[in-house]
Structures are given as structure tokens and as C-alpha cells.
Amino acid sequence: MTHALPFDNSYARLPERFYARQSAEKVAEPRLIAVNERLAERLGLDAGLLTRPEWLQVFAGNAVPEGAEPLAQAYAGHQFGGWVPQLGDGRALLLGEVVAPDGARFDIQLKGSGPTPFSRRGDGRAATGPVIREYVVSEAMAALGVPTTRALAAVATGQPVWREMPEPGAVLTRVAASHIRVGTFQYFAARSDVEALGLLTEHVIARHYPGADGPLGLLDGVVAAQARLIARWMSLGFIHGVMNTDNMAVSGETIDYGPCAYMDGYDPKKVFSSIDQHGRYAYGNQPQVALWNLAQFASCLIPLMGEEAAAIEEATASINRFADIYQAEWLRLFGQKIGIEAAGEADAGLIHGLLNVMAAQGADFTRTFRGLADDRAQDEFADRAPFEDWAKGWQARLARESGAEARMRDANPAVIPRNHRVEEAIQAARKGDYAPFQRLNRILASPCDLAADDADYARAPLEDEVVRRTFCGT
């Protein structure tokens, strides 16, 4: 068949209490919005073939590719700190696992493909806005070198979905190393299903951490992966917005781009989610939230780790290593952002000093760091004096470095998916105009190299363009 893929569906071979087998709900008038050629190449697929009518039907959920075994995964989770014993894929279907030419495995998932047994009275559909947002931001993250789920295709369904008002519907084809979450482990731990926890642990080790020695080795691997991931988010001014345990992938990838956003003006307390009333998932809280989530993950593994008291002690020691791993990665990344090749603890004060000056005046996060390389950072401050005082110590430190300017250009993007540009693309897409979406994707594919014709995409938003809240949901 023309839509055959090299599937090997290891998750579907787990016991059926791990998922619900399910078909997508068909749509009448699908229309292709985009196919990701770069990602298709990574998967060993011909992007030209993916634009053919038969693949449009696959991406819309109207056809099942040969070898796929569609299913909705079961999981639970803490949402804004509140326990929900059953969540699961309420609007997504895992088609299966594609084996790339180099042997790497990738989940292929349809998001917005209709209701499942986990939908909890929802329609299982996605509106165009969230699909556009996830496509744009996840691909921007990939271009910036951040571990992330990715977008292979987006399709307009030709059918409305009902939220506060009717909106055009869409389906996203999402690719990930896997879609297994902390909440997947919590689902079985809450049911005291030790057998399932053991099978899930073995599956994740084989797929993501083949060198791990049992449950404790898995915990060590996930702790390290998450510490490095969150440090990377922080270095880019990224706010996930909804760091529930069901939105933390054990693979160490960024997953579930709901009310996500990149900061414009720097503020450690910045929140974009329209439902995060107390700032639980604010920018500056993300490391602590990740640690809390990892503690929930560790508690799920305790029954697999032998004598309980010893297991708790070992798991606690593993969790406590998060801080050191995170700090080392944070220091490395922010050191490079200010031109230091191998920043040490003595440089932490210099980095915090700049962040404090930025916070005091709400200086643009991305433009300030990018401006360090071309002597324009001072332009981001209404009162330049505090920055210029900081810069004296910084310049003295750079005197001991070589290649600092090139290092800063590589570490600091010129362009990010700014909220007003994403909203511009969303509003146009709702009217059937995908040109702003396509241009934005093209520009974000090379975030450190901005053509002169695209320079306007690097500017901060004007006052009437500022986006202060993003919607949490689809």
C-alpha cells in the first residue's frame, strides 16, 4: 500500500489494561495544512508521498495505515496539584511506532481525532488554534535543540468544534520518542498493579534507557533527563504553562503544548495560562515543579525496589541529585549565553546579576541576551545605568575568554515564536489563510540566522500586540 510504514507496535503488545483499542472518527472534508519535510526525512519517509490524497486521509483519521494498531493510552495524573485517578488519551490515538532507518523508534499519534473511552464527556476534537500553536512551538523547540515532541502534519477537518464558540477543527499528527508519562506509572500505582508497573518499567528501560539497572536506574535516568530539559527551557525563557504529571514524558521530551509561551519582558513570576490563577507553573517555579513531579514518579517505583525503607532511601537520594544536575546544566547554558565557554560557580553571581537587572526593568529576555553579542543589549533598558554597571564586570570576565561573540550568537536565538506572531498565525488560520503560519515556521527553522527581510520577527511586541494570557485547552 502507498501508506505502508515500518511499524513495530511494542506498546500494543503490552496487556490491554494499558490502553483502549480505538478507531478515529472520520471527517467529511479534510484539507492539508502542512507536512513537515524535515521530520519526514528523519523518519525515512518521502515527504512528497505524504502530500498525496491517500495520506491526507491518514492524517485526518479517515484511513489507518498498514501495520498500525490505533489505541488510546491510559494514564492518570496530578493536575495543578489535584489528583485525578483516570485521565488517558481523550482526544488522541497512537497509530503505532515507526522504526526509522537508523533503528530509532518514534510514536505516530493523531491528536484531535475524536472521542475515546477516556474523553470524559469531551468531543475528542481539536480546534485549529491549538493545533497551529503546537505545530509552531514544538518545531521551534526542535530547531533550538530542545528535546520535544514534533509535528509531522496538520489537517483542517472542515468541521466546527464547539468551545466557547464554534471554531474550525483540525488534527495534528504528532511524533515522539514515546508518549509515556509520569501519569502512566501513576495510573497503575494507584491501582496497586505491581505487575503492570513492572512491565511498564521494563518497556521504558528497553526503549529509552537501555543502560539502566532496574527501577532505580530508570529513576536516575529520568531525573537527569528532566533536569537537563528544564534547564534548557529556562535558558530560552520558555514557560510550559501546564506541568501536570500527565504532561511530563519519561523520555525527557517536552510534551503537550497547551498554554505555553516564550516570555517577552523578563519576569520570574510570569504566567500565561488562563487557568493558572496562583502561579503554580510560573517561569521561576518550573524547576521546583519538575522535582515535585519526579517525586511522584519515584513513589510509583518503590514497590518494585525491594524492602520499602531501603527503597525510599535510594529513591530519595536519586531525586536529590536533580538539583545538582539542573544547576550544572543551567550554569553551562547561561554561561554560554553570556559568552563563557565553561562557566563555574564563581560565574553564577554574574549571570544572576544580569537577570536581576533585567527583571527590575522587564527587559526583553531574548533580545537582551542576543544583544550581548553585538553591543545592543543596553537598548533593552529604559535606564541603562544598572546594565552598564553590570557590564563592567562581565567585560572583565570575557577578557579571559576567546570566541565569546560567536558563542553568544550560537547560544542566543535571534527569533523565537513570540506570542503575538503565533496569535497572528492562529487568527489567519481560523479564516483559512495559512500563509502567516507557513512564513513563521520557515523563519523559526533557523532561529539564530535571521534574514534582513524577516527582521520584524525579532522585535518585541508593541503595546497593543502583547499577549498576556494563552488558553489552556483544545
Coordinates of C-alpha atoms in Angstrom, one line a residue:
M1 CA 0.0 0.0 0.0
T2 CA 1.1 3.5 -0.6
H3 CA 0.7 4.4 3.0
A4 CA 2.6 1.5 4.5
L5 CA 5.1 2.4 7.2
P6 CA 7.7 0.2 9.0
F7 CA 5.6 -0.2 12.2
D8 CA 6.6 -2.3 15.1
N9 CA 4.0 -1.7 17.8
S10 CA 5.6 -2.7 21.1
Y11 CA 3.2 -0.7 23.2
A12 CA 0.3 -2.5 21.7
R13 CA 1.9 -5.8 22.8
L14 CA 1.5 -4.8 26.5
P15 CA -1.6 -6.0 28.3
E16 CA -4.9 -4.4 27.2
R17 CA -5.4 -2.6 30.5
F18 CA -2.6 -0.2 29.3
Y19 CA -4.9 1.2 26.6
A20 CA -8.2 1.0 24.7
R21 CA -8.2 0.0 21.1
Q22 CA -9.9 2.7 19.2
S23 CA -10.5 4.0 15.7
A24 CA -10.5 7.7 14.8
E25 CA -13.8 9.4 14.0
K26 CA -13.9 10.2 10.3
V27 CA -14.3 13.7 8.9
A28 CA -16.0 14.8 5.7
E29 CA -13.8 17.4 4.1
P30 CA -10.2 17.2 5.2
R31 CA -7.7 19.7 3.9
L32 CA -3.9 19.5 4.2
I33 CA -2.4 22.5 6.1
A34 CA 1.2 21.3 6.3
V35 CA 3.6 18.4 6.0
N36 CA 6.9 18.6 7.8
E37 CA 9.5 17.6 5.2
R38 CA 12.5 17.7 7.6
L39 CA 10.8 15.4 10.1
A40 CA 9.6 13.1 7.3
E41 CA 13.2 12.7 6.2
R42 CA 14.3 11.8 9.8
L43 CA 11.6 9.1 9.8
G44 CA 12.8 7.8 6.4
L45 CA 9.6 8.9 4.7
D46 CA 9.2 10.6 1.3
A47 CA 7.6 14.0 2.1
G48 CA 6.3 14.1 -1.5
L49 CA 4.3 11.0 -0.9
L50 CA 2.9 12.4 2.3
T51 CA 1.1 15.1 0.4
R52 CA -0.9 12.7 -1.7
P53 CA -4.6 12.2 -1.2
E54 CA -4.3 8.8 0.5
W55 CA -2.0 10.3 3.2
L56 CA -4.4 13.2 3.7
Q57 CA -7.0 10.5 4.7
V58 CA -4.5 9.0 7.2
F59 CA -3.6 12.4 8.7
A60 CA -7.3 13.2 9.0
G61 CA -8.1 9.9 10.7
N62 CA -10.2 8.6 7.9
A63 CA -7.8 5.7 7.0
V64 CA -5.5 3.5 9.0
P65 CA -2.0 2.9 7.5
E66 CA -1.0 -0.7 7.0
G67 CA 0.6 -2.1 10.1
A68 CA -0.8 0.5 12.5
E69 CA -2.8 -0.6 15.6
P70 CA -4.6 2.5 16.8
L71 CA -5.1 2.9 20.6
A72 CA -5.7 5.4 23.3
Q73 CA -3.2 5.2 26.2
A74 CA -4.4 5.0 29.8
Y75 CA -2.8 7.3 32.4
A76 CA -3.7 9.3 35.5
G77 CA -2.1 12.4 36.9
H78 CA -1.9 15.4 39.3
Q79 CA -3.4 18.4 37.6
F80 CA -2.5 21.7 39.3
G81 CA -1.6 19.5 42.3
G82 CA -5.0 17.8 42.4
W83 CA -5.1 14.0 41.9
V84 CA -7.2 12.6 39.0
P85 CA -7.1 8.8 39.1
Q86 CA -8.1 8.3 35.4
L87 CA -7.2 10.6 32.5
G88 CA -5.9 8.9 29.4
D89 CA -5.9 10.0 25.7
G90 CA -9.2 11.7 25.5
R91 CA -8.6 13.2 22.1
A92 CA -5.6 11.3 20.7
L93 CA -4.8 8.0 19.2
L94 CA -1.4 6.3 19.0
L95 CA -1.3 4.8 15.5
G96 CA 1.9 2.9 16.3
E97 CA 5.7 3.1 16.4
V98 CA 7.7 3.8 13.3
V99 CA 11.2 2.4 13.1
A100 CA 13.5 5.0 11.4
P101 CA 16.4 4.0 9.1
D102 CA 18.8 4.2 12.0
G103 CA 16.7 1.9 14.2
A104 CA 15.3 4.7 16.4
R105 CA 11.6 4.3 17.3
F106 CA 9.0 7.1 17.1
D107 CA 5.4 7.1 18.1
I108 CA 3.0 8.4 15.5
Q109 CA -0.1 9.9 17.1
L110 CA -3.2 11.7 15.9
K111 CA -4.3 14.5 18.2
G112 CA -7.9 15.7 17.8
S113 CA -9.1 12.6 16.1
G114 CA -12.3 12.1 18.0
P115 CA -13.6 10.7 21.3
T116 CA -12.1 7.8 23.1
P117 CA -13.2 5.9 26.3
F118 CA -11.0 8.4 28.2
S119 CA -12.7 11.5 26.8
R120 CA -14.7 12.2 30.0
R121 CA -17.7 13.6 28.0
G122 CA -15.4 15.6 25.7
D123 CA -15.8 15.6 21.9
G124 CA -12.2 14.4 21.4
R125 CA -11.6 17.0 18.7
A126 CA -9.1 19.9 18.5
A127 CA -9.6 23.4 17.3
T128 CA -7.3 24.9 14.7
G129 CA -5.8 27.4 17.1
P130 CA -4.2 24.8 19.5
V131 CA -3.0 22.7 16.5
I132 CA -1.3 25.7 15.0
R133 CA 0.2 26.7 18.3
E134 CA 1.6 23.2 19.0
Y135 CA 2.9 22.8 15.5
V136 CA 4.7 26.2 15.5
V137 CA 6.1 26.0 19.1
S138 CA 7.2 22.3 19.0
E139 CA 9.0 22.7 15.7
A140 CA 10.7 25.9 17.0
M141 CA 11.8 24.0 20.1
A142 CA 13.3 21.3 17.9
A143 CA 15.2 23.9 15.9
L144 CA 16.6 25.3 19.1
G145 CA 17.8 21.8 20.1
V146 CA 15.3 21.2 22.9
P147 CA 14.1 17.6 23.3
T148 CA 10.4 17.7 22.2
T149 CA 7.5 16.0 20.5
R150 CA 7.2 17.2 16.9
A151 CA 4.6 17.9 14.3
L152 CA 4.6 15.7 11.2
A153 CA 1.4 17.1 9.6
A154 CA -1.7 19.3 10.3
V155 CA -5.0 18.8 8.6
A156 CA -8.1 21.0 8.7
T157 CA -11.2 18.8 9.2
G158 CA -13.8 21.1 7.5
Q159 CA -16.0 20.6 10.6
P160 CA -16.5 23.0 13.5
V161 CA -15.7 22.2 17.1
W162 CA -17.6 23.8 19.9
R163 CA -15.7 25.6 22.7
E164 CA -16.9 28.9 24.0
M165 CA -18.0 29.4 20.4
P166 CA -17.7 27.3 17.2
E167 CA -14.2 27.1 15.8
P168 CA -12.8 25.3 12.8
G169 CA -11.5 21.9 13.6
A170 CA -8.1 20.3 12.9
V171 CA -6.0 17.2 13.5
L172 CA -2.3 17.2 14.4
T173 CA 0.0 14.3 13.6
R174 CA 2.4 14.2 16.5
V175 CA 5.7 12.3 16.6
A176 CA 7.6 11.5 19.9
A177 CA 10.2 9.1 21.2
S178 CA 7.1 7.9 23.1
H179 CA 4.1 9.3 24.8
I180 CA 4.6 7.5 28.2
R181 CA 4.2 9.9 31.1
V182 CA 4.7 10.0 34.8
G183 CA 1.0 9.8 34.9
T184 CA 1.2 6.4 33.1
F185 CA 3.1 5.0 36.1
Q186 CA 0.7 6.7 38.5
Y187 CA -2.3 5.1 36.8
F188 CA -1.0 1.6 37.8
A189 CA 0.5 2.6 41.1
A190 CA -2.9 4.0 42.2
R191 CA -4.4 0.6 41.4
S192 CA -1.7 -1.3 43.2
D193 CA -1.0 -3.1 40.0
V194 CA 2.6 -4.1 40.6
E195 CA 2.7 -6.4 37.7
A196 CA 1.8 -3.6 35.3
L197 CA 4.3 -1.3 36.9
G198 CA 7.0 -3.9 36.3
L199 CA 6.0 -4.4 32.7
L200 CA 5.9 -0.7 32.1
T201 CA 9.3 -0.2 33.7
E202 CA 10.9 -2.9 31.6
H203 CA 9.3 -1.3 28.5
V204 CA 10.6 2.2 29.2
I205 CA 14.1 0.9 30.1
A206 CA 14.3 -1.0 26.8
R207 CA 13.0 1.9 24.8
H208 CA 14.6 4.9 26.4
Y209 CA 17.3 3.9 29.0
P210 CA 18.8 0.6 27.8
G211 CA 21.8 1.1 30.2
A212 CA 19.6 1.5 33.3
D213 CA 19.8 -1.1 36.0
G214 CA 16.3 -1.8 37.1
P215 CA 13.8 0.7 38.6
L216 CA 16.4 2.8 40.4
G217 CA 18.5 3.1 37.3
L218 CA 15.3 4.2 35.4
L219 CA 14.6 6.8 38.1
D220 CA 18.2 8.1 37.8
G221 CA 17.8 8.4 34.0
V222 CA 14.5 10.2 34.1
V223 CA 15.8 12.6 36.9
A224 CA 18.8 13.5 34.8
A225 CA 16.8 13.9 31.6
Q226 CA 14.3 16.2 33.2
A227 CA 16.9 18.3 35.0
R228 CA 18.6 19.0 31.7
L229 CA 15.3 19.6 29.9
I230 CA 14.1 22.2 32.4
A231 CA 17.4 24.0 32.4
R232 CA 17.1 24.3 28.6
W233 CA 13.6 25.7 29.0
M234 CA 14.8 28.3 31.5
S235 CA 17.7 29.3 29.2
L236 CA 15.2 30.2 26.5
G237 CA 12.6 32.0 28.6
F238 CA 10.1 29.2 27.8
I239 CA 7.1 28.7 30.0
H240 CA 5.3 25.3 29.6
G241 CA 2.3 26.5 31.4
V242 CA 0.7 23.2 32.5
M243 CA 3.3 21.0 34.1
N244 CA 0.9 18.4 35.4
T245 CA 2.3 14.9 35.9
D246 CA 0.4 13.6 32.9
N247 CA 2.3 16.2 30.9
M248 CA 5.8 15.0 31.9
A249 CA 7.2 12.5 29.4
V250 CA 9.6 9.9 30.9
S251 CA 11.6 10.2 27.8
G252 CA 12.7 13.7 28.7
E253 CA 10.9 15.3 25.9
T254 CA 8.7 18.4 26.1
I255 CA 5.1 17.3 25.6
D256 CA 1.7 18.8 25.5
Y257 CA 1.9 22.4 24.3
G258 CA -1.2 24.0 25.8
P259 CA -0.9 27.5 27.3
C260 CA 2.8 27.5 26.5
A261 CA 4.7 30.8 25.7
Y262 CA 8.1 32.4 25.5
M263 CA 8.5 35.5 27.7
D264 CA 9.0 38.9 26.2
G265 CA 9.9 41.0 29.2
Y266 CA 11.8 39.0 31.8
D267 CA 9.7 38.3 34.9
P268 CA 10.4 35.1 37.0
K269 CA 6.8 35.2 38.2
K270 CA 5.4 35.3 34.7
V271 CA 2.4 33.1 34.0
F272 CA 0.5 32.8 30.7
S273 CA -2.1 30.1 31.4
S274 CA -5.6 31.4 31.6
I275 CA -6.4 28.9 34.4
D276 CA -3.2 29.1 36.5
Q277 CA -4.6 31.6 39.0
H278 CA -2.0 31.1 41.7
G279 CA 1.2 30.9 39.5
R280 CA 1.9 27.3 40.2
Y281 CA 3.5 26.9 36.8
A282 CA 5.2 30.3 36.6
Y283 CA 8.6 30.5 34.8
G284 CA 10.6 30.6 38.0
N285 CA 8.7 27.7 39.6
Q286 CA 9.4 25.2 36.8
P287 CA 12.5 23.5 38.4
Q288 CA 10.6 23.0 41.7
V289 CA 7.5 21.7 39.9
A290 CA 9.7 19.2 37.9
L291 CA 11.2 18.0 41.2
W292 CA 7.7 17.5 42.7
N293 CA 6.6 15.6 39.7
L294 CA 9.7 13.4 39.8
A295 CA 8.9 12.6 43.5
Q296 CA 5.5 11.3 42.4
F297 CA 7.3 9.2 39.7
A298 CA 9.7 7.8 42.4
S299 CA 6.8 6.8 44.6
C300 CA 5.4 4.7 41.8
L301 CA 8.6 2.7 41.5
I302 CA 9.0 2.0 45.3
P303 CA 7.0 -1.3 45.1
L304 CA 9.5 -2.6 42.5
M305 CA 12.6 -1.8 44.5
G306 CA 12.6 -4.3 47.3
E307 CA 12.5 -3.6 51.0
E308 CA 10.5 -0.4 51.5
A309 CA 12.6 1.6 53.9
A310 CA 15.8 0.9 51.8
A311 CA 13.9 1.7 48.6
I312 CA 12.6 5.0 49.9
E313 CA 16.2 6.0 50.9
E314 CA 17.6 5.1 47.5
A315 CA 14.8 6.9 45.6
T316 CA 15.2 10.0 47.8
A317 CA 18.9 10.1 47.1
S318 CA 18.1 9.8 43.3
I319 CA 15.6 12.6 43.5
N320 CA 18.0 14.8 45.4
R321 CA 20.5 14.6 42.6
F322 CA 18.1 16.7 40.5
A323 CA 19.3 19.9 42.0
D324 CA 23.0 19.4 41.2
I325 CA 22.3 18.2 37.7
Y326 CA 20.0 21.0 37.0
Q327 CA 22.3 23.7 38.4
A328 CA 25.3 22.4 36.4
E329 CA 23.3 22.4 33.2
W330 CA 21.7 25.8 34.0
L331 CA 25.2 27.2 34.6
R332 CA 26.6 25.8 31.4
L333 CA 23.7 27.1 29.3
F334 CA 23.5 30.6 30.8
G335 CA 27.3 30.8 30.8
Q336 CA 27.3 30.3 27.1
K337 CA 24.6 32.9 26.7
I338 CA 26.9 35.5 28.1
G339 CA 30.0 34.2 26.2
I340 CA 31.6 31.9 28.8
E341 CA 32.6 28.5 27.4
A342 CA 32.7 26.6 30.7
A343 CA 31.1 28.7 33.4
G344 CA 31.9 27.8 37.0
E345 CA 30.1 28.5 40.3
A346 CA 32.1 31.8 40.5
D347 CA 30.2 32.9 37.4
A348 CA 26.7 32.2 38.8
G349 CA 26.7 35.6 40.5
L350 CA 27.4 37.4 37.2
I351 CA 24.6 35.6 35.5
H352 CA 22.1 36.3 38.3
G353 CA 23.3 39.9 38.3
L354 CA 22.2 40.3 34.7
L355 CA 18.9 38.6 35.3
N356 CA 18.2 40.8 38.3
V357 CA 18.8 43.9 36.2
M358 CA 16.5 42.5 33.5
A359 CA 13.8 41.7 36.0
A360 CA 13.9 45.2 37.6
Q361 CA 13.1 46.8 34.2
G362 CA 11.2 44.0 32.4
A363 CA 13.9 43.9 29.7
D364 CA 13.2 41.6 26.8
F365 CA 14.7 38.2 27.6
T366 CA 15.6 37.1 24.1
R367 CA 16.7 40.5 22.7
T368 CA 18.8 41.3 25.8
F369 CA 20.9 38.1 25.5
R370 CA 21.1 38.3 21.7
G371 CA 22.2 41.9 22.1
L372 CA 25.2 41.0 24.1
A373 CA 27.0 39.8 21.0
D374 CA 26.6 43.0 19.0
D375 CA 26.7 45.7 21.7
R376 CA 22.9 46.3 21.6
A377 CA 21.8 44.8 24.9
Q378 CA 21.7 48.2 26.6
D379 CA 19.0 49.3 24.2
E380 CA 16.6 47.0 26.0
F381 CA 16.8 49.1 29.2
A382 CA 15.0 52.3 29.8
D383 CA 17.6 53.1 32.5
R384 CA 20.9 51.9 31.1
A385 CA 23.0 52.7 34.1
P386 CA 22.3 49.4 36.0
F387 CA 23.1 47.4 32.9
E388 CA 26.3 49.3 32.2
D389 CA 27.4 48.8 35.8
W390 CA 26.9 45.0 35.4
A391 CA 28.6 45.1 32.0
K392 CA 31.9 46.3 33.5
G393 CA 32.3 43.0 35.5
W394 CA 31.1 41.0 32.5
Q395 CA 33.6 42.5 30.1
A396 CA 36.4 41.9 32.6
R397 CA 35.3 38.2 32.8
L398 CA 35.2 37.9 29.0
A399 CA 38.8 39.1 28.7
R400 CA 39.7 35.6 29.8
E401 CA 37.6 34.0 27.0
S402 CA 38.2 33.5 23.3
G403 CA 35.4 33.2 20.7
A404 CA 32.8 34.7 23.0
E405 CA 30.9 36.6 20.3
A406 CA 30.4 33.5 18.2
R407 CA 29.5 31.5 21.3
M408 CA 26.8 34.0 22.2
R409 CA 25.4 34.0 18.7
D410 CA 25.1 30.3 18.8
A411 CA 23.5 30.2 22.2
N412 CA 21.1 33.1 21.8
P413 CA 18.3 32.9 19.1
A414 CA 17.5 36.0 17.2
V415 CA 14.0 34.9 16.8
I416 CA 11.5 32.8 18.9
P417 CA 7.8 32.0 18.4
R418 CA 6.7 35.2 20.0
N419 CA 3.1 35.1 21.3
H420 CA 1.8 37.9 19.1
R421 CA 3.3 36.2 16.0
V422 CA 1.7 32.8 17.0
E423 CA -1.6 34.5 17.6
E424 CA -1.3 36.2 14.2
A425 CA -0.8 32.9 12.6
I426 CA -3.7 31.4 14.5
Q427 CA -6.2 34.1 13.7
A428 CA -5.3 33.9 10.0
A429 CA -5.6 30.1 10.0
R430 CA -9.1 30.3 11.6
K431 CA -10.0 32.1 8.4
G432 CA -8.3 29.6 6.1
D433 CA -5.2 31.7 5.5
Y434 CA -2.1 29.6 6.3
A435 CA 0.5 32.0 4.8
P436 CA 1.4 33.6 8.2
F437 CA 1.8 30.1 9.7
Q438 CA 4.0 28.9 6.9
R439 CA 6.2 32.0 7.0
L440 CA 6.6 31.8 10.7
N441 CA 7.6 28.1 10.5
R442 CA 10.2 28.9 7.8
I443 CA 11.7 31.7 9.9
L444 CA 11.8 29.7 13.1
A445 CA 13.6 26.8 11.4
S446 CA 16.8 28.8 11.6
P447 CA 16.4 30.7 14.9
C448 CA 20.0 32.1 15.1
D449 CA 20.1 33.3 11.5
L450 CA 17.6 35.9 10.6
A451 CA 17.4 37.3 7.1
A452 CA 17.0 41.1 6.7
D453 CA 13.6 40.7 5.2
D454 CA 12.4 38.9 8.3
A455 CA 13.9 41.3 10.9
D456 CA 10.5 42.4 12.1
Y457 CA 10.0 38.9 13.6
A458 CA 12.8 39.6 16.1
R459 CA 11.2 42.7 17.6
A460 CA 9.3 42.8 20.8
P461 CA 5.5 43.2 20.6
L462 CA 4.0 46.7 20.5
E463 CA 1.8 47.5 23.5
D464 CA -1.4 46.7 21.6
E465 CA 0.2 43.3 20.4
V466 CA 1.1 42.0 23.8
V467 CA -0.5 38.6 24.6
R468 CA -0.9 38.3 28.4
R469 CA -2.8 35.0 28.6
T470 CA -3.0 31.9 26.5
F471 CA -5.8 29.4 26.6
C472 CA -5.3 26.1 28.3
G473 CA -7.1 23.5 26.2
T474 CA -8.1 22.5 22.7

